[in-house]
mmCIF file of C-alpha atoms in Angstrom:
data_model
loop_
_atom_site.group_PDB
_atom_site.id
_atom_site.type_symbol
_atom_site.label_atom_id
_atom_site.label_comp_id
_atom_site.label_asym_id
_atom_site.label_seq_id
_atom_site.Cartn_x
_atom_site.Cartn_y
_atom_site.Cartn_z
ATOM 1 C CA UNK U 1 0.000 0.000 0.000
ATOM 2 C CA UNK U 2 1.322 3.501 -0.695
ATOM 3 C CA UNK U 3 0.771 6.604 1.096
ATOM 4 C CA UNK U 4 -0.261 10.067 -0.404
ATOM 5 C CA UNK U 5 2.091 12.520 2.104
ATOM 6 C CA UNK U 6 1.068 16.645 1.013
ATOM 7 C CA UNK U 7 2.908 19.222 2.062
ATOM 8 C CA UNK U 8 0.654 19.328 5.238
ATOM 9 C CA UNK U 9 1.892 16.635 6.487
ATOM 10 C CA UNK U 10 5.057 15.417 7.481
ATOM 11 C CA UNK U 11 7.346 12.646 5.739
ATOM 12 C CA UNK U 12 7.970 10.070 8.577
ATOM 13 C CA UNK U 13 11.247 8.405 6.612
ATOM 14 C CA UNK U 14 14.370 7.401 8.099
ATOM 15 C CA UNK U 15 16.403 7.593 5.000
ATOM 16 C CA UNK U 16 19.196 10.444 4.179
ATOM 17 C CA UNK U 17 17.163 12.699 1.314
ATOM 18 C CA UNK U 18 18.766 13.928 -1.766
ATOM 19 C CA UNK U 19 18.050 17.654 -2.059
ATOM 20 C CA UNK U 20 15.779 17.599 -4.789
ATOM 21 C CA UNK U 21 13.809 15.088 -2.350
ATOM 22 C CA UNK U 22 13.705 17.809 0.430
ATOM 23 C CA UNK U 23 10.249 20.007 0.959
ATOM 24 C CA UNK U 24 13.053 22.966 1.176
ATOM 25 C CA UNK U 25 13.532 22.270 -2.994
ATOM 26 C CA UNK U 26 10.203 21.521 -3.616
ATOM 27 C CA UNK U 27 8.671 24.750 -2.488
ATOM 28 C CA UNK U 28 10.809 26.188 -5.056
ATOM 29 C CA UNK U 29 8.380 24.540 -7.625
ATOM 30 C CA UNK U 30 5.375 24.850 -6.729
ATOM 31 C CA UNK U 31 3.361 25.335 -3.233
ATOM 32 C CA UNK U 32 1.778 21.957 -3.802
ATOM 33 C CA UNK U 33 4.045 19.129 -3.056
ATOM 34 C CA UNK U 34 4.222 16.348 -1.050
ATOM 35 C CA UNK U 35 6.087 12.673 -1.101
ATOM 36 C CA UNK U 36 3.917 9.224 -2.265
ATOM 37 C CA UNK U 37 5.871 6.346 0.735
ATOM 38 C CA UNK U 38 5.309 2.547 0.771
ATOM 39 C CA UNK U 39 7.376 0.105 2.826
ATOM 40 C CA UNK U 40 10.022 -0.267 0.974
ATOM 41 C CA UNK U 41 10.532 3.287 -1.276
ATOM 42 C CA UNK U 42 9.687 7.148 -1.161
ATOM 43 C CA UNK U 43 9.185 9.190 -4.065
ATOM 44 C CA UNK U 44 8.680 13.355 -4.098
ATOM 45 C CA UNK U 45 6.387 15.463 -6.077
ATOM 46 C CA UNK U 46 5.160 18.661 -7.245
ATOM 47 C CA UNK U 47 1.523 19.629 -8.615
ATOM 48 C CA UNK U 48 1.733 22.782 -11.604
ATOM 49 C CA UNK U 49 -1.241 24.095 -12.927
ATOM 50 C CA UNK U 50 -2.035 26.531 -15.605
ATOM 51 C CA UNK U 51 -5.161 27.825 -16.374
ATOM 52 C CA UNK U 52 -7.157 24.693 -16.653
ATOM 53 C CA UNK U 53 -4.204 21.997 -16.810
ATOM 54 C CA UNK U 54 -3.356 19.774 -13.736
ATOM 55 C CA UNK U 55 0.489 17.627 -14.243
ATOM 56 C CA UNK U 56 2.553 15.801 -11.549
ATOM 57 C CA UNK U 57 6.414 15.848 -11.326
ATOM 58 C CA UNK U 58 8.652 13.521 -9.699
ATOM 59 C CA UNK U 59 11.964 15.289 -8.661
ATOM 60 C CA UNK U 60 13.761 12.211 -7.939
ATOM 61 C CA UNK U 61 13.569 8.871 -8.915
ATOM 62 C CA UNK U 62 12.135 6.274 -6.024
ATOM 63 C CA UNK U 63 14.170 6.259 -3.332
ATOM 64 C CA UNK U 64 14.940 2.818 -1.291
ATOM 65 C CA UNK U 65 14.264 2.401 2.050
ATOM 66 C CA UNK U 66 16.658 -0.721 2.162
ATOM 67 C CA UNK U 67 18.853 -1.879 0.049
ATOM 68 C CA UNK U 68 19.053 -4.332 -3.320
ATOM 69 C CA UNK U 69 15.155 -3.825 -4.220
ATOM 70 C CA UNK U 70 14.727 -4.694 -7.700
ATOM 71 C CA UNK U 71 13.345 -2.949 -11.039
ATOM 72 C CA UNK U 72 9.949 -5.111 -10.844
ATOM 73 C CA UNK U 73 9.545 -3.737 -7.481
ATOM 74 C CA UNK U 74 10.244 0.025 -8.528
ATOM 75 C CA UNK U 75 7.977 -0.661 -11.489
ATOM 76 C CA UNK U 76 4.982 -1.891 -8.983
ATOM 77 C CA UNK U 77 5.611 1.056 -7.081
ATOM 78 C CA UNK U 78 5.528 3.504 -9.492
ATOM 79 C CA UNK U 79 2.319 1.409 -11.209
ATOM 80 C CA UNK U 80 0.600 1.619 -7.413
ATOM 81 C CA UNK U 81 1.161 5.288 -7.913
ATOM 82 C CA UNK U 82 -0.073 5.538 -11.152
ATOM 83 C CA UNK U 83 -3.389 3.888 -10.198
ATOM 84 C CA UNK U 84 -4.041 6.135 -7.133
ATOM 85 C CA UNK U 85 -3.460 9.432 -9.199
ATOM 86 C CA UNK U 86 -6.467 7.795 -11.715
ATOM 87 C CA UNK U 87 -8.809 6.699 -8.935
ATOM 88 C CA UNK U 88 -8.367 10.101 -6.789
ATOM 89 C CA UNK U 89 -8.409 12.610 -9.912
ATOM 90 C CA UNK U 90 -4.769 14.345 -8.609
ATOM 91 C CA UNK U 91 -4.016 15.562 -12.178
ATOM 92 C CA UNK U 92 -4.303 15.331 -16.091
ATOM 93 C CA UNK U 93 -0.896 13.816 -16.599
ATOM 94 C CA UNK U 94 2.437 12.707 -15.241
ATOM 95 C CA UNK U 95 4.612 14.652 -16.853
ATOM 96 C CA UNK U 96 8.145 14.062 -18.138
ATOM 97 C CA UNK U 97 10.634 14.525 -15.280
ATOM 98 C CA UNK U 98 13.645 17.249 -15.025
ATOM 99 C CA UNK U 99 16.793 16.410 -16.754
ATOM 100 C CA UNK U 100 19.074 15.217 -13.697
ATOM 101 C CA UNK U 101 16.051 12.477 -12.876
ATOM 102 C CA UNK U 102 17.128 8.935 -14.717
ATOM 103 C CA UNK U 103 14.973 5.605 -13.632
ATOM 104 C CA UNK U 104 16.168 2.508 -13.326
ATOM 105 C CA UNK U 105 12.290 1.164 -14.372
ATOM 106 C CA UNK U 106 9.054 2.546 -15.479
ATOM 107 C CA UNK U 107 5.464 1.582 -15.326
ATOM 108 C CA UNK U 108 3.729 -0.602 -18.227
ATOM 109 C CA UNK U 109 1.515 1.753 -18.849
ATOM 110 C CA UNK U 110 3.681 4.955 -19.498
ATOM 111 C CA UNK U 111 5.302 6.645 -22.685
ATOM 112 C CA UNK U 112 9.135 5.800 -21.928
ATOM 113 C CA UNK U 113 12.779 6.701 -24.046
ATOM 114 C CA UNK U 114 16.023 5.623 -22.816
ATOM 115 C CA UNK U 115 17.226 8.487 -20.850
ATOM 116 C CA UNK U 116 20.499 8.957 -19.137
ATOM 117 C CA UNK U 117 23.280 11.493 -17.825
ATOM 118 C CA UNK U 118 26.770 12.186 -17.123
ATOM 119 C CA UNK U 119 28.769 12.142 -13.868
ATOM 120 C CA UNK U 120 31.791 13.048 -13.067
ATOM 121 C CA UNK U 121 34.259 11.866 -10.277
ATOM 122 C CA UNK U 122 35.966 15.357 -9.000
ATOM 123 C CA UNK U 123 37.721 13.485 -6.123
ATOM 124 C CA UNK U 124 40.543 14.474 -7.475
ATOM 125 C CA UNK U 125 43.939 16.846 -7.447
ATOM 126 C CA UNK U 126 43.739 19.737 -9.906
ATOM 127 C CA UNK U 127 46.297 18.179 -12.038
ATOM 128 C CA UNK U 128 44.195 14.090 -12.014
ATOM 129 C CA UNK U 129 40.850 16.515 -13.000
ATOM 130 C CA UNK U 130 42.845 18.700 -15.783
ATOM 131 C CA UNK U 131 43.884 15.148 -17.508
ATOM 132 C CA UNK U 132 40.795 13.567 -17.624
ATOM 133 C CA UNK U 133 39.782 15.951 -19.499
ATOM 134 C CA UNK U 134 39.861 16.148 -23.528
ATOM 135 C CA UNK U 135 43.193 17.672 -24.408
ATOM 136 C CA UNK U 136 40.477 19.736 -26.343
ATOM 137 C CA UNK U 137 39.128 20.970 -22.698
ATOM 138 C CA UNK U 138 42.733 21.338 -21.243
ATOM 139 C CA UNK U 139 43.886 23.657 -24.047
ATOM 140 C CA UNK U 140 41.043 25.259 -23.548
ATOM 141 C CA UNK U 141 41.441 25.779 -19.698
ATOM 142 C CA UNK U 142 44.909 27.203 -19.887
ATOM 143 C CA UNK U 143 43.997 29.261 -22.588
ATOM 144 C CA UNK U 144 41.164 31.293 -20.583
ATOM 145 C CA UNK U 145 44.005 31.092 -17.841
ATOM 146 C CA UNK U 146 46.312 33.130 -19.560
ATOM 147 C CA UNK U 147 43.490 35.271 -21.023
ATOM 148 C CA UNK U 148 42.743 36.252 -17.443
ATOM 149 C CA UNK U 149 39.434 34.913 -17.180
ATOM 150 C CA UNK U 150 37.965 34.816 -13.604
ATOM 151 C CA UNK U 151 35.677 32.491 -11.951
ATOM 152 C CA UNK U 152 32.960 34.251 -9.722
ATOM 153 C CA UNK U 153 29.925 33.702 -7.411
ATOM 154 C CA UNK U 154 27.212 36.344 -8.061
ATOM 155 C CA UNK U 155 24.094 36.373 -6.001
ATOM 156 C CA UNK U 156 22.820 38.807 -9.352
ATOM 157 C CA UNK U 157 19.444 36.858 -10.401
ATOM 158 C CA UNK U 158 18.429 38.786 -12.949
ATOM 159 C CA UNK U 159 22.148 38.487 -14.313
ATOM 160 C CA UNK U 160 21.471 35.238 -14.145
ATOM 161 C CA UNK U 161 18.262 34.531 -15.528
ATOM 162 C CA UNK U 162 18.930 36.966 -18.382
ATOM 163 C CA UNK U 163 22.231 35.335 -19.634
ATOM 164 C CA UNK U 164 20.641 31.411 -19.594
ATOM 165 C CA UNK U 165 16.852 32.953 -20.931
ATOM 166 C CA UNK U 166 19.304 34.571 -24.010
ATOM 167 C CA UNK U 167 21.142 30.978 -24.798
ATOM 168 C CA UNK U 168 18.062 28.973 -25.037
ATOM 169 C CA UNK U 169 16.195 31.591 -26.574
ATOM 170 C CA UNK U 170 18.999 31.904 -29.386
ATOM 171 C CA UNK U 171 17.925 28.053 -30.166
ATOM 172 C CA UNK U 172 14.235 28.598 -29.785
ATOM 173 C CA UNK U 173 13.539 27.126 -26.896
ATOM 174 C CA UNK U 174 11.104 27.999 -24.294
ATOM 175 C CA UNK U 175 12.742 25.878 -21.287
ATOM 176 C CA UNK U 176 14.301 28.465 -19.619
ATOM 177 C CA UNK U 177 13.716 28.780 -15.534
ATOM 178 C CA UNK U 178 11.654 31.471 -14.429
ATOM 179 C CA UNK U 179 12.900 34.189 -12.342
ATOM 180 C CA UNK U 180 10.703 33.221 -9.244
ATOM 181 C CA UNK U 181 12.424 29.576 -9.680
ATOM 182 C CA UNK U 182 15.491 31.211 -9.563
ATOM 183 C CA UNK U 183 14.332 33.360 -6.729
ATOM 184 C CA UNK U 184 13.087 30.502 -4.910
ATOM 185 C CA UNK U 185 16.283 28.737 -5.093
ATOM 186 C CA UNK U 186 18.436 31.535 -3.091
ATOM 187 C CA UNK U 187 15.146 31.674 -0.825
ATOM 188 C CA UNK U 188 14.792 28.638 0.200
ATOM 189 C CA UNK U 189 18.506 26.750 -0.336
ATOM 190 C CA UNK U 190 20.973 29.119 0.844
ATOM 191 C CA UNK U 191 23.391 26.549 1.524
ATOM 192 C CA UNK U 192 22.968 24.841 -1.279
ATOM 193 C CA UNK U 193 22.533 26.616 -4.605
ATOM 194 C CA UNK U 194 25.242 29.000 -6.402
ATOM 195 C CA UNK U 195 25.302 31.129 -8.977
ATOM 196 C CA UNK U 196 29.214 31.215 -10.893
ATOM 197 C CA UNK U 197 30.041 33.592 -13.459
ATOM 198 C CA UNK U 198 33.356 33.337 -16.191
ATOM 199 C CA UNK U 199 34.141 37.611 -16.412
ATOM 200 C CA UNK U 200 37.021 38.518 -18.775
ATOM 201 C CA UNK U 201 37.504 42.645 -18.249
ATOM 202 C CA UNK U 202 34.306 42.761 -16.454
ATOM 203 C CA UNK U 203 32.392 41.748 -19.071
ATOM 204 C CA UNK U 204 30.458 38.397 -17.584
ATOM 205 C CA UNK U 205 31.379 35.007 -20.432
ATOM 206 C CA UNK U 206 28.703 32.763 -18.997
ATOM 207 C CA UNK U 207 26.934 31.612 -15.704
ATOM 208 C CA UNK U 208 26.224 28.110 -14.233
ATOM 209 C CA UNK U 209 23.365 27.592 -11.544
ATOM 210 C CA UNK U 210 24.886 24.952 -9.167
ATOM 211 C CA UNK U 211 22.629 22.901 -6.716
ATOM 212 C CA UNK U 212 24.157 20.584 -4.314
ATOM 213 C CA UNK U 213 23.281 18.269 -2.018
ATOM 214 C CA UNK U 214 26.557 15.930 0.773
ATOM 215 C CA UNK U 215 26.078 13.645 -2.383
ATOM 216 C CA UNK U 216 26.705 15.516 -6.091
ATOM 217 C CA UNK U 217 26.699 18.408 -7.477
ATOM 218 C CA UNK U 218 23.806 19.062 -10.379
ATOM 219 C CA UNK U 219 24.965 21.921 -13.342
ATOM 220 C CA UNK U 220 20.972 22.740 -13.648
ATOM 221 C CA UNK U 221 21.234 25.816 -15.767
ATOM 222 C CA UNK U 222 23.845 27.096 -17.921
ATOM 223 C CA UNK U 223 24.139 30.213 -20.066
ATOM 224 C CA UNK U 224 26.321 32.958 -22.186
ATOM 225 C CA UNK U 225 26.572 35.649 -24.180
ATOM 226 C CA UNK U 226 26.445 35.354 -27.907
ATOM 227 C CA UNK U 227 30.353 34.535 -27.979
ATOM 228 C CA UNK U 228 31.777 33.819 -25.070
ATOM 229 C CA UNK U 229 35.988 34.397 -24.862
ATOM 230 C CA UNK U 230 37.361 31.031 -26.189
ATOM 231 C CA UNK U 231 37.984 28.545 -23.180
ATOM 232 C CA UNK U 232 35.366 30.821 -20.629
ATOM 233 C CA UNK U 233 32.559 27.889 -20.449
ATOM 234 C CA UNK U 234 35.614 25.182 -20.493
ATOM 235 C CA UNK U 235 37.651 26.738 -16.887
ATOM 236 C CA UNK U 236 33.787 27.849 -15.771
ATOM 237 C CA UNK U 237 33.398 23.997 -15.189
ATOM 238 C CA UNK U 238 36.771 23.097 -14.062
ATOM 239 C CA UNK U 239 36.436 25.726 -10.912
ATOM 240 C CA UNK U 240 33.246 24.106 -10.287
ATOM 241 C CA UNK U 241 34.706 20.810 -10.067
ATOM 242 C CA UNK U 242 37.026 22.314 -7.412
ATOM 243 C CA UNK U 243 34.612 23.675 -5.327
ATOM 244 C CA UNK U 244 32.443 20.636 -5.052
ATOM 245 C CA UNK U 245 35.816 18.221 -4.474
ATOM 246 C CA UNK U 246 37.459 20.845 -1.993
ATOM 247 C CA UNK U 247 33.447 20.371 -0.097
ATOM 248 C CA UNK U 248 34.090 16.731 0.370
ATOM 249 C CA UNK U 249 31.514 16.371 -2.708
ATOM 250 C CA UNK U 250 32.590 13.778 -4.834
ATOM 251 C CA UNK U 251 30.217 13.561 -7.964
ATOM 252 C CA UNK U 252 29.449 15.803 -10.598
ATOM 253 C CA UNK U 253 26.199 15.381 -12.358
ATOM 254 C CA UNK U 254 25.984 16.991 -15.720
ATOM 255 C CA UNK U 255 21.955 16.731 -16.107
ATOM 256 C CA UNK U 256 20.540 15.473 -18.802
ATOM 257 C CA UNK U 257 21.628 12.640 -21.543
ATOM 258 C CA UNK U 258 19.578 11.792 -25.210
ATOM 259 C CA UNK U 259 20.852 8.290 -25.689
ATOM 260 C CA UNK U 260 22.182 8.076 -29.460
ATOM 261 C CA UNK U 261 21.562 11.769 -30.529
ATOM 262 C CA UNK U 262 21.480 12.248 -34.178
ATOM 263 C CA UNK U 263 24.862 13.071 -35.843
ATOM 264 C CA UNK U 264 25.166 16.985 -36.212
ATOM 265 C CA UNK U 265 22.786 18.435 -33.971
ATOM 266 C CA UNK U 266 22.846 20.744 -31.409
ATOM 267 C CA UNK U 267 22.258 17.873 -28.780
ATOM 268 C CA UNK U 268 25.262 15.841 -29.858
ATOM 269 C CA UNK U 269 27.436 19.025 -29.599
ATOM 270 C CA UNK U 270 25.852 19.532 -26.192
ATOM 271 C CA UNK U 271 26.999 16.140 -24.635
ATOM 272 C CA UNK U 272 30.353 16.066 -26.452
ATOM 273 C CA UNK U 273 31.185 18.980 -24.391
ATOM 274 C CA UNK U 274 29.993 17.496 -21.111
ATOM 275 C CA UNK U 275 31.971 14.147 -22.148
ATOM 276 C CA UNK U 276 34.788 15.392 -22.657
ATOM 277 C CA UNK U 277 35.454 16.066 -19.221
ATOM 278 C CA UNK U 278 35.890 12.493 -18.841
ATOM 279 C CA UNK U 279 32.410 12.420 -17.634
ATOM 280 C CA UNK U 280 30.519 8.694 -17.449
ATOM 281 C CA UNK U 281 27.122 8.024 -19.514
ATOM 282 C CA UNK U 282 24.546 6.644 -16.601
ATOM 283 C CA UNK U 283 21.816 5.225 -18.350
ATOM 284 C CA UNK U 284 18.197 4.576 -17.533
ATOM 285 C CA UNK U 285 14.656 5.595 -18.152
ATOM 286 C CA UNK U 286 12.427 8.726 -18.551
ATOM 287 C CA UNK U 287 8.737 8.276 -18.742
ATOM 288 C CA UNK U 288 5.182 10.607 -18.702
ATOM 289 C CA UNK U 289 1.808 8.798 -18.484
ATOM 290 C CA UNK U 290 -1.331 10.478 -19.601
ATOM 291 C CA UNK U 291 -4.377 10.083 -17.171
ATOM 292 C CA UNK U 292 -6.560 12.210 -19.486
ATOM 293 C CA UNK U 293 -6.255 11.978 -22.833
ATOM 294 C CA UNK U 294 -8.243 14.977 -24.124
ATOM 295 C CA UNK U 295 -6.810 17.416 -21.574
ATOM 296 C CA UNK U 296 -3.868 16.417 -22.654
ATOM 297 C CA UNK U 297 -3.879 17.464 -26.289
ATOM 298 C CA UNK U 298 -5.336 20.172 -25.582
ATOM 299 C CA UNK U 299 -2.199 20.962 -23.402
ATOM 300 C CA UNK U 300 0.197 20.610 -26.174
ATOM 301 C CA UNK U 301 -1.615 21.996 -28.785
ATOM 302 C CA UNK U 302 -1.644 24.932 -26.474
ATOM 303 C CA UNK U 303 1.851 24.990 -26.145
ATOM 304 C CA UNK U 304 2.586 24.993 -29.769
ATOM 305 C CA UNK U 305 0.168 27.685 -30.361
ATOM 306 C CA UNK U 306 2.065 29.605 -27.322
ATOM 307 C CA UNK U 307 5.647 28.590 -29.296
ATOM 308 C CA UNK U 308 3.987 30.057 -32.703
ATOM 309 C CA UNK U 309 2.851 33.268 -30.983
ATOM 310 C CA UNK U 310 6.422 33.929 -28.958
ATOM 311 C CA UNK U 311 8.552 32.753 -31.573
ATOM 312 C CA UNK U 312 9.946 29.840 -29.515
ATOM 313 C CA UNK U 313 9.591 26.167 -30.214
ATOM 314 C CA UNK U 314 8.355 23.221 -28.102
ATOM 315 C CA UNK U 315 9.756 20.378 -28.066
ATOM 316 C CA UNK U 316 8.427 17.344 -25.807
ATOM 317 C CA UNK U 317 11.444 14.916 -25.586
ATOM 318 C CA UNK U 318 9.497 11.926 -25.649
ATOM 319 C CA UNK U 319 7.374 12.523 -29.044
ATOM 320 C CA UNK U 320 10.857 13.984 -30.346
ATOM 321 C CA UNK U 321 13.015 10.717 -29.483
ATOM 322 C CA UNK U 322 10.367 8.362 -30.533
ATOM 323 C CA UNK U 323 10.112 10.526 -33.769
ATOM 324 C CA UNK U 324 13.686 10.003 -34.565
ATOM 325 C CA UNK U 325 13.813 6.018 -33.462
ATOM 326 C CA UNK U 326 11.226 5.919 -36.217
ATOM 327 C CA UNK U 327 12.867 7.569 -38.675
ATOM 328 C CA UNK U 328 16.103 6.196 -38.841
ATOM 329 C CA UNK U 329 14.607 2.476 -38.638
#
């Protein structure tokens, strides 16, 4: 049996949270959140709604409660889940989760694409991090060394938001944060969110939002201006690496992994820059399940009208990877 825990109530679990488990991340979403528990795993959520659509997001994959549970049992979980969201009318849809969330299993009845990300050991001296990287990367560390690039927290959100809203806008996309995410982030996780800038001359390169948790470090947002000084994104990274190792943070997630990306697009260009750190493909699952099936073409037809009137262009991951499976077979 699982057990619906809102934000009312309190989550009675004995297990060490990742952060983007805690309520103190979750209010950063959305004010309605809350954890589904059964005996053996724990799972968070958040509830968005806008104007008359109702989705669910897990921020974390299920969590175990003890140790060596298998994929069937994840699956049943996740199915129990499913069945109580139909039966109590919670929401329209599941909806595909953030980048840095990778299953091990998903239920039967869900739309699913292999899904993965990179991570990154930075236990490591400045010198073992520097050669695991690409001698593409190193060149391009010492070069923004010698350029006298500089490495900087900012707590400047608008900075911020402006700089990553202008990268993904120059590709057309609309998934950008919001400055009240951004906000809420500072708000509510001090201690564990920062904002880095690369500045050559004063003039800010590019900015990384950095979340963190005593187990990794998550690169959730990343952003620059329309040409960044050669080797600026490159030692932007590196000094992150340093920060997390020289917290007694070991791991380094990059966030987000398209499993065989078409040759030539922007994705593959995307995740040979994150590999070349020496970064490691994890692979899994990413899944959404539809609970109403009118509601929810309405939803994206109304977010491709939205992309048509802004100028922007939606993408939904799933339809997009399935699309191109198709194609090529």
């Amino acid at each position: 049996m699982i057990q619906y825990i809102s934000a009312q109530k309190d989550l009675n679990c004995n297990i060490n949270l990742p952060i983007f488990a805690c309520e103190s991340y979750l209010k950063c979403k959305s004010n309605s959140y809350g954890w589904f528990e059964s005996t053996n795993y724990v799972i968070p959520f958040v509830i968005q709604k806008k104007f008359t659509f109702k989705w669910l997001t897990f921020t974390n994959k299920p969590l175990d409660k003890q140790s060596n549970l298998s994929n069937l049992e994840q699956k049943e979980f996740l199915q129990e889940i499913i069945s109580y969201l139909k039966k109590n009318k919670i929401c329209d849809f599941i909806h595909k989760a953030q980048a840095y969330v990778v299953f091990d299993a998903v239920p039967d009845c869900s739309d699913s694409i292999e899904y993965g990300t990179y991570k990154l050991n930075v236990n490591r001296t400045d010198n073992e991090i520097m050669m695991n990287c690409h001698s593409k990367h190193r060149n391009n560390i010492r070069k923004a060394l010698r350029d006298g690039i500089q490495i900087k927290e900012t707590d400047n959100i608008t900075l911020t938001y402006n700089l990553i809203r202008r990268t993904l806008e120059r590709t057309n996309s609309v998934f950008y944060p919001s400055m009240e995410y951004l906000t809420n982030l500072k708000k509510w996780l001090p201690d564990n969110v920062k904002f880095f800038i690369a500045e050559k001359l004063g003039v800010v390169q590019g900015v990384s939002v950095l979340v963190f948790d005593n187990f990794s470090g998550y690169y959730m947002y990343g952003g620059s201006n329309s040409s960044p000084s050669p080797g600026s994104l490159n030692l932007l990274q590196f000094e992150i690496f340093k920060f997390l190792r020289d917290k007694g943070i070991h791991q380094y997630d990059f966030v987000g992994a398209r499993i065989n990306v078409q040759k030539g697009s922007k994705y593959e260009g995307i995740q040979r820059f994150k590999i070349r750190f020496g970064a490691k493909t994890h692979k899994g699952y990413t899944f959404r399940v539809v609970i109403r099936p009118l509601k929810f073409l309405l939803f994206k037809l109304s977010t491709k009208v939205y992309g048509i009137i802004t100028g922007n262009k939606y993408h939904d991951v799933i339809d997009q990877v399935k699309k191109e499976v198709n194609t090529s077979q």
